[in-house]
Coordinates of C-alpha atoms and ligand atoms in Angstrom, one line a residue:
Chain A
M1480 CA -22.6 0.5 -49.6
K1481 CA -26.1 1.5 -50.4
S1482 CA -28.5 2.9 -47.9
T1483 CA -26.9 1.2 -44.9
E1484 CA -25.1 4.3 -43.7
D1485 CA -26.4 6.7 -41.2
G1486 CA -26.2 10.5 -41.8
R1487 CA -22.5 10.6 -40.9
G1488 CA -21.6 7.6 -43.0
V1489 CA -21.4 5.1 -40.1
L1490 CA -22.1 1.6 -41.3
S1491 CA -24.7 -0.6 -39.8
A1492 CA -23.6 -3.8 -38.1
G1493 CA -25.1 -5.9 -40.9
S1494 CA -23.1 -4.2 -43.6
R1495 CA -19.9 -4.4 -41.5
L1496 CA -20.4 -8.1 -41.2
Q1497 CA -21.0 -8.4 -44.9
M1498 CA -17.8 -6.5 -45.5
A1499 CA -15.9 -8.7 -43.1
Y1500 CA -17.1 -11.7 -45.1
R1501 CA -15.8 -10.1 -48.3
V1502 CA -12.5 -9.6 -46.6
F1503 CA -12.4 -13.2 -45.5
M1504 CA -13.1 -14.5 -49.0
G1505 CA -10.8 -12.1 -50.6
A1506 CA -8.0 -13.0 -48.2
F1507 CA -8.7 -16.7 -48.7
F1508 CA -8.2 -16.6 -52.4
F1509 CA -5.5 -14.0 -52.4
G1510 CA -3.5 -15.4 -49.6
R1511 CA -2.4 -18.3 -51.7
K1512 CA -1.6 -16.3 -54.8
G1513 CA 0.0 -13.2 -53.3
L1514 CA 1.4 -14.2 -49.9
I1515 CA 2.3 -17.8 -49.9
I1516 CA 5.6 -18.0 -51.7
W1517 CA 5.3 -21.7 -52.4
D1518 CA 2.4 -21.1 -54.8
S1519 CA 2.8 -23.2 -57.9
W1520 CA 1.6 -26.6 -58.8
E1521 CA 5.1 -28.2 -58.7
M1522 CA 5.5 -27.0 -55.2
W1523 CA 2.1 -28.3 -54.2
V1524 CA 2.9 -31.7 -55.7
M1525 CA 6.2 -31.7 -53.8
Q1526 CA 4.6 -30.7 -50.6
I1527 CA 1.7 -33.1 -50.8
F1528 CA 3.4 -36.2 -52.1
I1529 CA 7.1 -35.9 -51.2
T1530 CA 7.2 -34.1 -47.9
P1531 CA 5.4 -36.9 -46.0
I1532 CA 7.2 -39.8 -47.6
A1533 CA 10.6 -38.2 -47.0
Q1534 CA 9.9 -37.5 -43.4
M1535 CA 8.2 -40.8 -42.7
G1536 CA 10.9 -42.8 -44.5
F1537 CA 13.6 -41.2 -42.4
F1538 CA 12.0 -42.0 -39.1
A1539 CA 10.8 -45.4 -40.2
F1540 CA 14.3 -46.5 -41.3
L1541 CA 15.8 -45.1 -38.1
S1542 CA 13.4 -47.2 -36.1
V1543 CA 14.1 -50.3 -38.2
Y1544 CA 17.9 -49.7 -37.9
L1545 CA 17.5 -49.5 -34.1
K1546 CA 15.6 -52.8 -34.3
Y1547 CA 12.4 -51.5 -32.7
P1548 CA 9.4 -53.8 -33.0
L1549 CA 7.1 -53.3 -35.9
S1550 CA 4.4 -51.8 -33.7
V1551 CA 6.8 -49.0 -32.7
T1552 CA 7.8 -48.3 -36.3
Q1553 CA 4.1 -48.1 -37.3
F1554 CA 3.5 -45.8 -34.3
I1555 CA 6.2 -43.5 -35.6
V1556 CA 5.0 -43.7 -39.2
I1557 CA 1.5 -42.5 -38.2
G1558 CA 2.9 -39.7 -36.0
N1559 CA 5.1 -38.4 -38.8
A1560 CA 2.3 -38.7 -41.4
I1561 CA 0.3 -36.2 -39.3
Q1562 CA 3.3 -34.0 -38.3
S1563 CA 4.4 -33.7 -41.9
M1564 CA 1.6 -31.1 -42.4
S1565 CA 3.4 -28.7 -40.1
F1566 CA 5.6 -27.1 -42.8
S1567 CA 2.5 -26.0 -44.7
A1568 CA 0.3 -25.3 -41.6
V1569 CA 2.9 -23.6 -39.5
F1570 CA 6.0 -22.5 -41.5
A1571 CA 4.2 -21.2 -44.6
V1572 CA 1.4 -19.5 -42.5
A1573 CA 3.9 -18.0 -40.1
N1574 CA 5.6 -16.4 -43.1
I1575 CA 2.5 -14.6 -44.3
T1576 CA 2.8 -11.4 -42.3
S1577 CA 6.5 -11.2 -42.9
Q1578 CA 5.8 -11.5 -46.6
D1579 CA 3.6 -8.5 -46.4
K1580 CA 6.4 -6.7 -44.7
W1581 CA 9.1 -7.7 -47.2
Q1582 CA 6.9 -6.8 -50.2
G1583 CA 6.2 -3.4 -48.6
T1584 CA 2.4 -4.1 -48.7
L1585 CA 1.8 -3.9 -45.0
P1586 CA 1.1 -0.2 -44.9
S1587 CA -1.3 -0.5 -47.8
T1588 CA -3.0 -3.4 -46.0
M1589 CA -3.2 -1.8 -42.6
V1590 CA -4.6 1.5 -44.0
T1591 CA -7.7 -0.4 -45.2
P1592 CA -10.7 -0.7 -43.0
A1593 CA -10.6 -4.5 -43.5
N1594 CA -11.9 -6.5 -40.4
R1595 CA -8.7 -7.7 -38.9
A1596 CA -9.9 -11.0 -37.7
A1597 CA -11.4 -11.9 -41.1
L1598 CA -8.1 -10.8 -42.8
F1599 CA -5.9 -12.5 -40.3
I1600 CA -7.7 -15.9 -40.5
G1601 CA -8.9 -15.7 -44.1
R1602 CA -5.5 -15.6 -45.7
A1603 CA -4.3 -18.7 -44.0
W1604 CA -7.3 -20.8 -44.9
F1605 CA -5.9 -22.2 -48.1
Q1606 CA -3.1 -23.7 -46.1
V1607 CA -5.6 -25.6 -44.0
L1608 CA -6.8 -27.4 -47.1
L1609 CA -3.3 -28.1 -48.3
S1610 CA -2.3 -29.4 -44.9
S1611 CA -5.1 -31.8 -44.8
L1612 CA -4.0 -33.2 -48.2
I1613 CA -0.4 -33.6 -47.0
A1614 CA -1.5 -35.5 -43.9
G1615 CA -3.9 -37.5 -46.1
A1616 CA -1.1 -38.5 -48.5
G1617 CA 1.0 -39.4 -45.5
L1618 CA -1.6 -41.7 -44.2
L1619 CA -2.0 -43.2 -47.6
Y1620 CA 1.7 -44.0 -47.6
A1621 CA 1.3 -45.5 -44.1
A1622 CA -1.2 -47.9 -45.4
T1623 CA 0.4 -48.8 -48.8
I1624 CA 4.1 -48.6 -48.2
F1625 CA 4.6 -49.0 -44.4
G1626 CA 2.0 -51.7 -43.9
V1627 CA -0.1 -49.9 -41.3
S1628 CA -3.4 -51.7 -41.2
F1629 CA -6.5 -49.6 -41.8
A1630 CA -8.7 -52.7 -41.5
Q1631 CA -10.4 -51.5 -38.3
A1632 CA -10.1 -47.8 -39.2
D1633 CA -13.1 -45.4 -38.9
F1634 CA -12.4 -43.4 -42.0
L1635 CA -14.8 -40.6 -41.2
G1636 CA -13.1 -40.3 -37.8
V1637 CA -9.7 -40.1 -39.5
A1638 CA -10.9 -37.5 -41.9
V1639 CA -12.4 -35.3 -39.2
V1640 CA -9.2 -35.6 -37.1
V1641 CA -7.0 -34.7 -40.0
F1642 CA -9.1 -31.6 -40.9
L1643 CA -9.4 -30.4 -37.3
T1644 CA -5.7 -30.9 -36.8
S1645 CA -5.0 -28.9 -39.9
I1646 CA -7.0 -26.0 -38.6
A1647 CA -5.5 -26.3 -35.2
M1648 CA -1.9 -26.3 -36.5
T1649 CA -2.7 -23.4 -38.7
T1650 CA -3.8 -21.4 -35.7
F1651 CA -0.3 -21.9 -34.4
G1652 CA 1.1 -20.7 -37.7
L1653 CA -1.1 -17.6 -37.3
L1654 CA 0.1 -17.0 -33.7
I1655 CA 3.7 -17.1 -34.9
S1656 CA 2.9 -15.0 -38.0
A1657 CA 1.6 -12.2 -35.7
V1658 CA 5.2 -11.9 -34.4
G1659 CA 6.1 -11.0 -38.0
L1660 CA 4.0 -7.9 -37.8
Y1661 CA 6.5 -6.5 -35.3
M1662 CA 9.7 -8.4 -35.8
R1663 CA 11.6 -8.7 -39.0
T1664 CA 10.8 -12.3 -39.4
A1665 CA 8.8 -15.0 -37.8
L1666 CA 10.7 -17.8 -39.5
I1667 CA 13.1 -18.5 -36.7
V1668 CA 10.3 -18.9 -34.2
A1669 CA 8.4 -21.1 -36.7
N1670 CA 11.5 -23.3 -37.1
I1671 CA 11.9 -23.7 -33.4
F1672 CA 8.2 -24.6 -33.1
L1673 CA 8.5 -27.4 -35.7
F1674 CA 11.2 -29.1 -33.7
V1675 CA 9.3 -28.6 -30.5
T1676 CA 6.3 -30.4 -32.0
M1677 CA 8.6 -33.3 -32.9
L1678 CA 9.7 -33.5 -29.3
L1679 CA 6.5 -32.8 -27.5
C1680 CA 3.5 -34.0 -29.5
G1681 CA 3.8 -37.8 -29.3
I1682 CA 5.1 -38.1 -32.8
D1683 CA 8.0 -40.6 -32.4
F1684 CA 7.3 -41.7 -28.8
A1685 CA 4.4 -41.4 -26.5
V1686 CA 4.0 -38.2 -24.4
S1687 CA 4.1 -40.4 -21.3
R1688 CA 7.8 -41.0 -22.0
L1689 CA 8.6 -37.3 -21.5
P1690 CA 9.6 -36.0 -18.1
I1691 CA 6.5 -35.3 -16.0
W1692 CA 7.1 -31.6 -15.9
L1693 CA 7.2 -31.4 -19.7
Q1694 CA 3.9 -33.2 -20.3
P1695 CA 1.6 -30.3 -19.6
L1696 CA 3.3 -28.4 -22.3
S1697 CA 2.6 -31.3 -24.7
W1698 CA -1.1 -31.0 -24.0
A1699 CA -1.0 -27.3 -24.7
I1700 CA -0.2 -28.0 -28.3
P1701 CA -3.2 -29.1 -30.4
L1702 CA -1.1 -31.5 -32.5
T1703 CA -0.7 -33.8 -29.4
Y1704 CA -4.5 -34.4 -29.3
G1705 CA -4.6 -34.8 -33.1
T1706 CA -1.8 -37.4 -33.2
E1707 CA -3.4 -39.3 -30.4
A1708 CA -6.9 -39.1 -32.0
V1709 CA -5.7 -40.2 -35.4
R1710 CA -4.1 -43.3 -33.9
M1711 CA -7.3 -44.0 -32.1
A1712 CA -9.4 -43.6 -35.3
I1713 CA -7.1 -45.9 -37.2
A1714 CA -7.5 -48.5 -34.5
G1715 CA -11.3 -48.2 -34.9
A1716 CA -12.5 -45.5 -32.6
S1717 CA -15.6 -43.8 -34.1
I1718 CA -16.5 -40.1 -33.8
P1719 CA -18.4 -40.4 -30.5
A1720 CA -15.4 -42.1 -28.9
L1721 CA -13.1 -39.5 -30.4
L1722 CA -15.2 -36.6 -29.2
P1723 CA -13.3 -35.8 -25.9
M1724 CA -10.0 -35.7 -27.8
L1725 CA -11.5 -33.6 -30.6
G1726 CA -13.2 -31.3 -28.1
W1727 CA -9.9 -30.6 -26.3
E1728 CA -8.1 -30.1 -29.6
A1729 CA -10.8 -27.7 -30.8
L1730 CA -10.8 -25.7 -27.5
D1731 CA -7.0 -25.6 -27.7
A1732 CA -7.1 -24.3 -31.3
V1733 CA -9.6 -21.6 -30.3
L1734 CA -7.4 -20.5 -27.5
V1735 CA -4.3 -20.4 -29.7
M1736 CA -6.3 -18.4 -32.3
L1737 CA -7.5 -15.9 -29.7
A1738 CA -3.9 -15.5 -28.4
G1739 CA -2.7 -15.1 -32.0
F1740 CA -5.3 -12.5 -32.9
G1741 CA -4.7 -10.7 -29.6
L1742 CA -1.0 -10.6 -30.4
F1743 CA -1.7 -9.4 -33.9
S1744 CA -4.0 -6.6 -32.6
G1745 CA -1.4 -5.7 -30.0
F1746 CA 1.4 -5.5 -32.5
E1747 CA -0.7 -3.5 -34.8
L1748 CA -1.3 -1.0 -32.1
L1749 CA 2.4 -1.0 -31.2
S1750 CA 3.5 -0.7 -34.8
R1751 CA 1.2 2.4 -35.2
R1752 CA 2.9 3.9 -32.1
T1753 CA 6.4 3.2 -33.3
G1754 CA 5.9 3.5 -37.1
R1755 CA 7.4 0.1 -37.9
F1756 CA 4.9 -1.1 -40.6
E1757 CA 7.3 -0.6 -43.5
E1758 CA 10.5 -1.8 -41.8
Y1759 CA 12.0 -4.9 -43.3
Chain B
M1109 CA -18.9 8.5 -31.8
G1110 CA -20.4 11.5 -33.2
E1111 CA -19.9 14.5 -30.9
K1112 CA -18.2 17.5 -32.3
T1113 CA -17.8 15.9 -35.7
T1114 CA -20.6 17.6 -37.6
T1115 CA -19.4 21.0 -36.6
A1116 CA -19.5 23.7 -39.2
E1117 CA -15.8 23.5 -39.4
S1118 CA -15.7 19.9 -40.7
Q1119 CA -18.2 20.9 -43.4
I1120 CA -15.6 23.2 -44.9
W1121 CA -12.3 21.4 -44.1
A1122 CA -11.6 18.0 -45.4
V1123 CA -8.4 18.0 -43.3
S1124 CA -7.8 20.1 -40.3
V1125 CA -4.5 19.8 -38.4
K1126 CA -3.8 21.6 -35.2
G1127 CA -0.5 21.6 -33.3
L1128 CA 0.4 18.1 -34.6
T1129 CA 3.6 16.7 -33.2
R1130 CA 5.4 13.5 -33.6
E1131 CA 8.5 12.2 -31.9
Y1132 CA 10.5 9.1 -32.9
T1133 CA 12.5 7.4 -30.3
T1134 CA 15.0 4.8 -31.1
R1135 CA 15.5 2.3 -28.3
N1136 CA 18.4 -0.1 -27.8
F1137 CA 18.1 -3.7 -26.9
F1138 CA 17.5 -3.1 -23.2
G1139 CA 14.8 -0.5 -23.9
G1140 CA 16.8 2.5 -23.2
V1141 CA 16.3 5.5 -25.4
T1142 CA 19.3 6.1 -27.6
R1143 CA 18.0 8.9 -29.9
T1144 CA 15.0 11.1 -30.0
T1145 CA 13.9 12.8 -33.3
W1146 CA 11.2 15.4 -33.5
A1147 CA 9.9 14.6 -36.9
L1148 CA 7.0 17.1 -36.5
S1149 CA 7.2 19.9 -34.0
G1150 CA 3.7 21.4 -34.1
I1151 CA 2.2 21.9 -37.5
D1152 CA -1.1 23.5 -38.4
F1153 CA -3.0 23.5 -41.7
Q1154 CA -6.4 23.0 -43.2
I1155 CA -7.4 21.6 -46.6
A1156 CA -10.8 22.7 -48.0
N1157 CA -13.2 20.2 -49.6
G1158 CA -12.2 19.7 -53.2
E1159 CA -8.8 21.5 -52.8
L1160 CA -5.5 20.2 -54.2
F1161 CA -3.1 21.0 -51.4
G1162 CA 0.7 20.5 -51.7
L1163 CA 3.1 19.8 -48.9
I1164 CA 6.6 20.5 -50.1
G1165 CA 9.9 20.2 -48.3
P1166 CA 13.3 18.6 -48.5
N1167 CA 14.0 15.0 -47.5
G1168 CA 13.5 14.4 -43.8
A1169 CA 11.2 17.4 -43.4
G1170 CA 8.3 15.4 -42.1
K1171 CA 6.1 15.0 -45.1
T1172 CA 5.7 11.2 -44.9
T1173 CA 5.3 11.4 -41.1
T1174 CA 2.4 13.9 -41.6
I1175 CA 0.7 11.6 -44.2
K1176 CA 1.1 8.5 -42.0
I1177 CA -0.6 10.3 -39.1
L1178 CA -3.4 11.6 -41.3
T1179 CA -4.0 8.1 -42.8
T1180 CA -4.1 6.4 -39.4
L1181 CA -0.8 4.5 -39.9
L1182 CA 1.0 6.3 -37.2
T1183 CA -0.2 7.8 -33.9
P1184 CA 0.6 11.5 -33.2
T1185 CA 2.6 12.3 -30.2
G1186 CA 0.5 15.5 -29.6
G1187 CA -2.0 17.8 -31.3
D1188 CA -5.1 17.0 -33.2
A1189 CA -6.1 16.1 -36.7
L1190 CA -9.6 15.8 -38.2
I1191 CA -10.1 14.0 -41.4
L1192 CA -13.5 14.6 -43.0
G1193 CA -14.5 15.7 -39.5
L1194 CA -13.3 12.4 -38.0
N1195 CA -10.6 12.1 -35.3
V1196 CA -7.4 10.3 -36.4
R1197 CA -6.9 9.0 -32.9
K1198 CA -10.3 7.3 -32.6
D1199 CA -12.3 7.0 -35.8
L1200 CA -9.9 4.7 -37.6
Y1201 CA -12.5 2.6 -39.3
E1202 CA -14.5 5.4 -40.7
I1203 CA -11.5 7.4 -41.8
R1204 CA -10.0 4.4 -43.6
R1205 CA -13.1 3.7 -45.6
R1206 CA -13.2 7.2 -47.0
I1207 CA -9.6 7.9 -47.8
G1208 CA -7.1 6.6 -50.4
I1209 CA -3.4 6.6 -50.2
V1210 CA -0.7 6.5 -52.8
F1211 CA 2.8 5.8 -51.7
G1212 CA 5.7 6.8 -53.9
G1213 CA 8.4 4.3 -54.7
E1214 CA 8.7 0.8 -56.1
R1215 CA 7.4 -1.1 -53.2
G1216 CA 3.9 -1.7 -51.9
L1217 CA 2.3 -3.9 -54.6
Y1218 CA 2.0 -7.7 -54.8
N1219 CA 4.6 -8.4 -57.4
R1220 CA 4.0 -12.1 -58.1
V1221 CA 0.4 -11.5 -59.1
T1222 CA -1.3 -9.5 -61.8
A1223 CA -2.6 -5.9 -61.7
V1224 CA -6.2 -7.2 -61.7
D1225 CA -5.4 -9.5 -58.7
N1226 CA -4.0 -6.6 -56.8
L1227 CA -7.0 -4.4 -57.5
R1228 CA -9.5 -7.2 -56.7
Y1229 CA -7.8 -7.9 -53.4
F1230 CA -7.8 -4.3 -52.3
S1231 CA -11.4 -4.0 -53.4
D1232 CA -12.2 -6.9 -51.1
L1233 CA -10.2 -5.4 -48.2
Y1234 CA -12.2 -2.2 -48.7
G1235 CA -15.4 -4.2 -48.7
V1236 CA -16.4 -3.0 -52.2
D1237 CA -19.4 -4.9 -53.5
P1238 CA -18.0 -7.4 -56.0
K1239 CA -20.5 -6.2 -58.7
V1240 CA -19.3 -2.7 -58.3
A1241 CA -15.7 -3.8 -58.3
K1242 CA -16.2 -5.8 -61.5
E1243 CA -17.3 -2.6 -63.3
R1244 CA -14.9 -0.3 -61.6
I1245 CA -11.6 -2.2 -62.0
P1246 CA -11.5 -2.1 -65.8
K1247 CA -12.4 1.6 -65.7
L1248 CA -9.5 2.2 -63.4
L1249 CA -7.1 0.2 -65.5
E1250 CA -8.2 2.3 -68.5
I1251 CA -7.7 5.6 -66.6
V1252 CA -4.2 4.7 -65.5
G1253 CA -3.3 3.4 -68.9
L1254 CA -2.8 -0.3 -67.9
A1255 CA -5.7 -1.7 -69.9
G1256 CA -4.4 -4.6 -72.0
R1257 CA -1.5 -5.2 -69.6
E1258 CA -3.6 -6.1 -66.6
K1259 CA -3.1 -9.8 -66.8
E1260 CA 0.6 -9.6 -66.5
R1261 CA 2.5 -10.1 -63.3
V1262 CA 3.4 -6.8 -61.6
E1263 CA 7.0 -7.8 -61.4
K1264 CA 7.2 -7.4 -65.2
Y1265 CA 6.0 -3.8 -65.0
S1266 CA 8.2 -0.7 -65.5
R1267 CA 8.6 1.7 -62.7
G1268 CA 6.0 4.1 -64.2
M1269 CA 3.4 1.3 -64.7
K1270 CA 3.8 0.3 -61.0
Q1271 CA 3.3 3.9 -59.9
R1272 CA 0.1 4.1 -62.0
L1273 CA -1.1 0.8 -60.5
H1274 CA -0.5 2.4 -57.1
I1275 CA -2.9 5.1 -58.1
A1276 CA -5.6 2.7 -59.3
K1277 CA -5.2 0.8 -56.1
A1278 CA -5.9 3.9 -54.1
L1279 CA -9.1 4.4 -56.0
V1280 CA -10.8 1.0 -55.8
H1281 CA -13.2 2.2 -53.1
D1282 CA -13.8 5.6 -54.7
P1283 CA -12.4 7.7 -51.8
E1284 CA -13.3 11.3 -51.3
L1285 CA -9.9 12.3 -50.0
I1286 CA -6.6 11.1 -51.5
F1287 CA -3.1 11.3 -50.1
L1288 CA -0.2 11.1 -52.5
D1289 CA 3.2 10.9 -51.0
E1290 CA 5.8 11.8 -53.6
P1291 CA 4.0 10.0 -56.4
T1292 CA 6.5 11.0 -59.1
I1293 CA 9.7 10.1 -57.2
G1294 CA 12.1 8.2 -59.4
L1295 CA 10.0 8.4 -62.6
D1296 CA 11.2 9.5 -65.9
P1297 CA 9.8 12.9 -67.2
A1298 CA 7.1 11.3 -69.3
G1299 CA 6.1 9.0 -66.5
A1300 CA 5.9 11.8 -64.0
R1301 CA 3.9 13.9 -66.5
D1302 CA 1.3 11.0 -66.7
I1303 CA 1.0 10.9 -63.0
R1304 CA 0.5 14.7 -62.8
N1305 CA -2.2 14.5 -65.4
M1306 CA -4.0 11.9 -63.4
V1307 CA -3.8 14.0 -60.3
R1308 CA -5.3 16.9 -62.3
D1309 CA -8.1 14.6 -63.4
L1310 CA -8.9 13.5 -59.9
K1311 CA -9.1 17.1 -58.8
A1312 CA -11.4 17.8 -61.7
Q1313 CA -13.7 15.0 -60.4
G1314 CA -14.0 16.9 -57.2
K1315 CA -11.6 14.8 -55.0
T1316 CA -9.8 16.5 -52.2
I1317 CA -6.0 15.8 -52.6
L1318 CA -3.0 16.2 -50.4
L1319 CA 0.1 15.8 -52.5
T1320 CA 3.7 15.9 -51.1
T1321 CA 6.6 16.4 -53.4
H1322 CA 10.1 17.9 -53.4
Y1323 CA 9.8 19.0 -57.0
M1324 CA 8.7 22.7 -56.8
F1325 CA 7.5 22.9 -60.4
E1326 CA 5.2 20.1 -59.7
A1327 CA 3.6 21.9 -56.7
E1328 CA 3.5 25.1 -58.7
E1329 CA 1.8 23.4 -61.6
L1330 CA -0.8 21.4 -59.7
C1331 CA -1.5 22.9 -56.3
Q1332 CA -3.9 25.6 -55.3
R1333 CA -2.2 26.1 -52.0
V1334 CA 1.2 24.9 -50.8
G1335 CA 2.6 24.4 -47.3
V1336 CA 6.3 24.5 -47.1
I1337 CA 7.6 22.2 -44.4
S1338 CA 11.1 22.2 -43.1
K1339 CA 12.6 20.4 -40.1
G1340 CA 9.1 19.5 -38.9
K1341 CA 7.6 22.9 -39.1
I1342 CA 5.4 24.7 -41.6
V1343 CA 7.5 27.7 -42.6
A1344 CA 5.0 29.2 -45.1
L1345 CA 1.6 28.4 -46.4
D1346 CA 0.0 30.2 -49.3
T1347 CA -0.9 30.0 -53.0
P1348 CA 2.1 29.4 -55.3
S1349 CA 1.9 32.9 -56.7
E1350 CA 1.8 34.5 -53.2
L1351 CA 4.8 32.5 -52.2
K1352 CA 6.6 33.6 -55.3
N1353 CA 5.8 37.2 -54.3
M1354 CA 8.3 36.7 -51.5
V1355 CA 11.1 36.6 -54.0
R1356 CA 9.8 39.3 -56.3
D1357 CA 12.9 41.4 -55.6
I1358 CA 15.2 39.0 -57.2
S1359 CA 15.8 37.4 -60.6
V1360 CA 17.5 34.2 -61.4
I1361 CA 20.5 33.6 -63.6
D1362 CA 20.6 30.0 -64.8
L1363 CA 23.9 28.8 -66.1
R1364 CA 24.8 25.6 -67.9
T1365 CA 28.5 25.1 -67.5
Y1366 CA 31.3 22.8 -68.3
G1367 CA 34.2 22.1 -66.0
A1368 CA 33.1 24.3 -63.2
T1369 CA 34.3 23.5 -59.7
M1370 CA 33.1 24.2 -56.1
D1371 CA 35.7 27.0 -56.0
Y1372 CA 33.8 28.7 -58.7
V1373 CA 30.6 28.4 -56.8
E1374 CA 32.2 29.8 -53.7
A1375 CA 33.6 32.7 -55.8
L1376 CA 30.0 33.4 -57.1
R1377 CA 28.7 33.3 -53.5
A1378 CA 31.3 35.9 -52.6
I1379 CA 30.1 38.4 -55.1
P1380 CA 28.1 41.2 -53.4
D1381 CA 24.4 41.2 -54.4
V1382 CA 24.4 37.4 -54.9
V1383 CA 21.6 36.2 -52.6
R1384 CA 22.0 32.5 -53.2
V1385 CA 23.8 30.0 -55.4
V1386 CA 22.6 26.5 -56.0
A1387 CA 24.8 24.2 -58.0
D1388 CA 24.6 20.8 -59.4
L1389 CA 28.1 20.0 -60.7
E1390 CA 27.9 16.2 -60.6
S1391 CA 25.6 15.6 -63.5
E1392 CA 26.7 15.4 -67.1
Q1393 CA 25.0 18.8 -67.6
Q1394 CA 26.3 21.1 -64.9
S1395 CA 23.8 23.7 -63.7
I1396 CA 24.2 26.7 -61.5
R1397 CA 21.4 28.8 -60.3
I1398 CA 22.2 32.3 -59.1
Q1399 CA 19.6 34.5 -57.3
T1400 CA 20.3 38.2 -57.4
P1401 CA 18.5 41.5 -57.4
M1402 CA 20.8 42.7 -60.1
G1403 CA 19.6 40.6 -62.9
A1404 CA 21.7 40.7 -66.1
D1405 CA 23.9 43.4 -64.6
L1406 CA 25.6 40.7 -62.6
L1407 CA 26.7 38.8 -65.7
P1408 CA 30.1 40.5 -66.2
K1409 CA 31.1 39.5 -62.7
V1410 CA 29.9 36.0 -63.2
V1411 CA 31.9 35.6 -66.3
A1412 CA 35.0 37.3 -64.7
S1413 CA 35.2 34.8 -61.9
L1414 CA 35.2 31.8 -64.2
P1415 CA 38.4 29.8 -63.8
A1416 CA 40.6 28.8 -66.7
G1417 CA 39.3 25.6 -68.4
A1418 CA 35.7 26.1 -67.4
K1419 CA 33.1 27.2 -69.8
I1420 CA 29.6 28.7 -69.7
I1421 CA 27.6 26.9 -72.3
D1422 CA 24.4 28.7 -71.9
R1423 CA 22.9 31.4 -69.7
T1424 CA 19.4 32.6 -69.1
I1425 CA 17.9 35.3 -67.0
K1426 CA 14.5 34.2 -65.5
E1427 CA 11.7 35.3 -63.3
P1428 CA 11.9 33.7 -59.9
T1429 CA 9.9 30.5 -59.5
L1430 CA 8.4 28.7 -56.6
E1431 CA 11.7 26.9 -56.2
D1432 CA 13.4 30.3 -55.4
A1433 CA 10.9 31.1 -52.7
Y1434 CA 11.3 27.6 -51.4
L1435 CA 15.0 27.8 -51.3
R1436 CA 14.8 31.0 -49.3
L1437 CA 12.2 29.4 -46.9
V1438 CA 13.9 26.1 -46.2
E1439 CA 17.3 27.7 -45.6
E1440 CA 16.1 30.2 -43.0
Ligands
ADP2382 N1 10.5 5.1 -38.0 C1 11.3 6.1 -37.7 N2 12.2 6.1 -36.7 C2 13.0 7.1 -36.4 N3 13.0 8.2 -37.1 C3 12.2 8.4 -38.2 C4 11.3 7.3 -38.6 N4 10.7 7.7 -39.7 C5 11.1 8.9 -40.0 N5 12.1 9.3 -39.1 C6 12.7 10.7 -39.1 O1 11.8 11.7 -39.0 C7 12.1 12.8 -39.8 C8 11.0 13.0 -40.9 O2 10.9 11.9 -41.8 P1 9.9 11.8 -42.9 O3 8.5 12.2 -42.4 O4 10.0 10.5 -43.6 O5 10.4 13.0 -43.9 P2 10.0 13.3 -45.5 O6 8.9 12.4 -45.9 O7 9.7 14.7 -45.5 O8 11.3 13.0 -46.2 C9 13.4 12.4 -40.5 O9 14.4 13.0 -39.7 C10 13.5 10.9 -40.3 O10 14.8 10.5 -40.2
MG2383 MG1 8.9 10.9 -47.5

């Protein structure tokens, strides 16, 4: 804050941007430590290595037990490898704002001038990276334990899809976390959402098997594009071939993010009107 | 932005509150209003630059509501408030950059991380240049007496340490104006004294301070001017000594008793010339405070009404304090 203020102490646009960047980075590093309650290396190891295998194993054995053909079982295995990130991308992220509320830190946070978009997005960013690792471990299990062939796979394509899907799912976590600014908890909504993704996103069966009227809802959730795209990339589709899918997923993620931030801003205004920041 | 904010008035007043009101409505599930509380029913006061101003009042008087409005956490229902010449309804960003706020009580810190992590995070949220923060944070830890303990998780801190960290947190961006909402609540006497010393030091550095408390001696000790708030209204506003002048006519008999009952307190109240009796019979050390214009002349009657089995362990005749003025004000 040097000579960037005018006479009345109003900051220039440049320094406001610089401050927003500090907020983003601060929130990125602090989000993990202070707001994600699953922050310890044991919990990361469990999330990265055990969550996917448990989930994939359950659905794979169900499929084998029901005597589905191998191709179906492998379809299910890939779907669950990707979906297994949703705990860290959606559930943990959705909990962030509620955490602030429970710890009583929401008034201290909201009384700062911190750029709300940078704050809102920054503190979830660590979970994007964690989610990518979880889905990556899931795909590794798919290849090594469940016999999914990666012979044709476009690895760059797979990596891009996984990363983009992590971002996209995290935006849903943020959308739900905004609810936590106003309601006591966002966890119920997050939990419902996890099962909705199981049902709608082409994880265990193709979207085309769903009733026609449900299918548009499937394509409103970014995970549906991500699951489809990862199967395509494993089958050999390169980035140019994946581009339409990725494009839709990215657009979807941006819309969800805007909706989430809109909700967050709206609830901030509402909480200032009703005085609910410190309720828990 | 900008119109009417560089008026002469805002040069003098760090805080200027006019006709401020706030209503809380509680709604039921269907959106119907079930209860309406007027937490503030039109308050006015000004705080000069560099002043240490106290807002005192009993629980539920509206102190926290006032602070929340002035710090942009709550919108007013009516009236106006200028903070450093900026409007609390519109200039949120500019106000937030320039004020610090200390909440009383245990909550409001990130408990799973260290003091340094807390301060660094809030420095980032205030957009403090990392180089500046790196120099400032150790200094702040020194000032609040947490140097050497800063790498411990806050959950291990005592109540007093947490409160001191609250103060450091409010100072990471070096604000001009600081709000402290009952910063000594729930602290032991030594802890509370530490906090009061810090407040004094801040004042000496030229900061403007709004302090709320319900401990009268604290306000008397620290504040240049005091507003007494009761049921959402400011019932008096003056220097502590002027407020004490209101009760010049009385003196105070302080009793330490053993085995006294409410019946005794009622008997004391019934004595002519007794203005007011405040009793705390629940504590180990019973205390009864009697306001009377009679002074020591009342003592024979006080002793005479004592029931069998009760004892007066100690008695002192005192000059009235701010507390006596306060009691008169908030009861009226
Ligand atoms: N969020 C709220 N909803 C409804 N009533 C409230 C709320 N916050 C405070 N009040 C009421 O407003 C009045 C003033 O409260 P407050 O400002 O917290 O007083 P103080 O800080 O002086 O103890 C009290 O009657 C309190 O019950
Ligand atoms: Mg209060």
